[in-house]
């Protein structure tokens, strides 16, 4: 598969040198599949190099949605390009506790389904924390897990995802730099994020067994993957904010041989991506002051100074890292007008066109129109274009909204039951409901109770 690397820069450095030899760096890909393919290729290189030397490749593996593309690609490499896993030893980061290995949400099951069933790894070489142990046996088990990692010669390459709390493995806020494999209490945010998998937050286990931050940092090489907008903020904190146990992933800044492999969305708040002009010359970094970058910079300046675009002056451009933009694109006056006009063009009071408007071919456009709005969820239309919908209706168009899902899967049964229960109690206390309403509420409760 083709991979497209868009940008690479060293952690803690000013702006992106395209130095492939840099030891700890951020690499931004055009898509998550590109990033996954590049990481899978790196893992495959390691496995083959070790096999050639007659050695084992010791991999540290993560679960969750992020590494699935990597595992798919590794399975493909095994199927189509003879990549053998016979010299591979694996240690997984974590497992919920308690958790039977065959449960839907078990990481044992996840790893089997996503990778191990598709490759020729020796099951004796696979290690995943045991979620079935009684509490009194967990501590000794964790010590033994650490011993097994050491006995295997340590982890050559550790794959990580990142949680919204900044956890790596399940090292929640407060996990010290030198923590080792142990039982941990999951953060509320982590349990909320796992709620979908468990059909409700209340079903998510409160604890997990996880490798420690120290265990992870002992790996010879580390790749942290993060994709999507929901990871943007925490990636910014992990890479650019202070190193702190409040964000376990920030410990990765302080050691070499770490790569953050990101897609564009996850990298969106990093300085070299969001405000590259603050990191040095745009031109020297291989980009140009094209229309898009110019517009972004001017809007950023106006927002930063909380001033209308048309009132920005040269000194403000100069003092905020935009000297190069002024030299490349002319005076502040010209820039302000140019960006203002391009924004103005995107706004219209007539979203369906004005009555009597001429089309390109000279014919008169239809007015009023029949308009279909496609809304993925039942609230997307109102949230994203409520004002436009009102205008379209007021201006006499025949407006229809096509909802693409009922939205029911976004509401857990226990939430629905709680509301029905409340409505029933409310009606009873205030003597509001007739027989029909009571029966309807009762039927709804029965339906929810009988659903699996
Ligand atoms: C799982 C693990 C966690 C996940 C993290 C992100 O083994 O170690 O740290 O990597 O919670 O999960 P996803 O990828 O589902 O967003």
Tab-separated table of C-alpha atoms in Angstrom, residues 6 102 132 192 254 273 283 344 362:
chain	number	residue	atom	x	y	z
A	6	UNK	CA	3.133	14.890	4.764
A	102	UNK	CA	-13.851	-15.023	25.593
A	132	UNK	CA	-9.619	-13.771	35.376
A	192	UNK	CA	-17.152	6.721	29.222
A	254	UNK	CA	11.699	12.991	27.369
A	273	UNK	CA	0.618	22.418	11.838
A	283	UNK	CA	9.273	28.935	2.743
A	344	UNK	CA	-17.574	37.571	2.454
A	362	UNK	CA	-28.587	32.278	-19.500
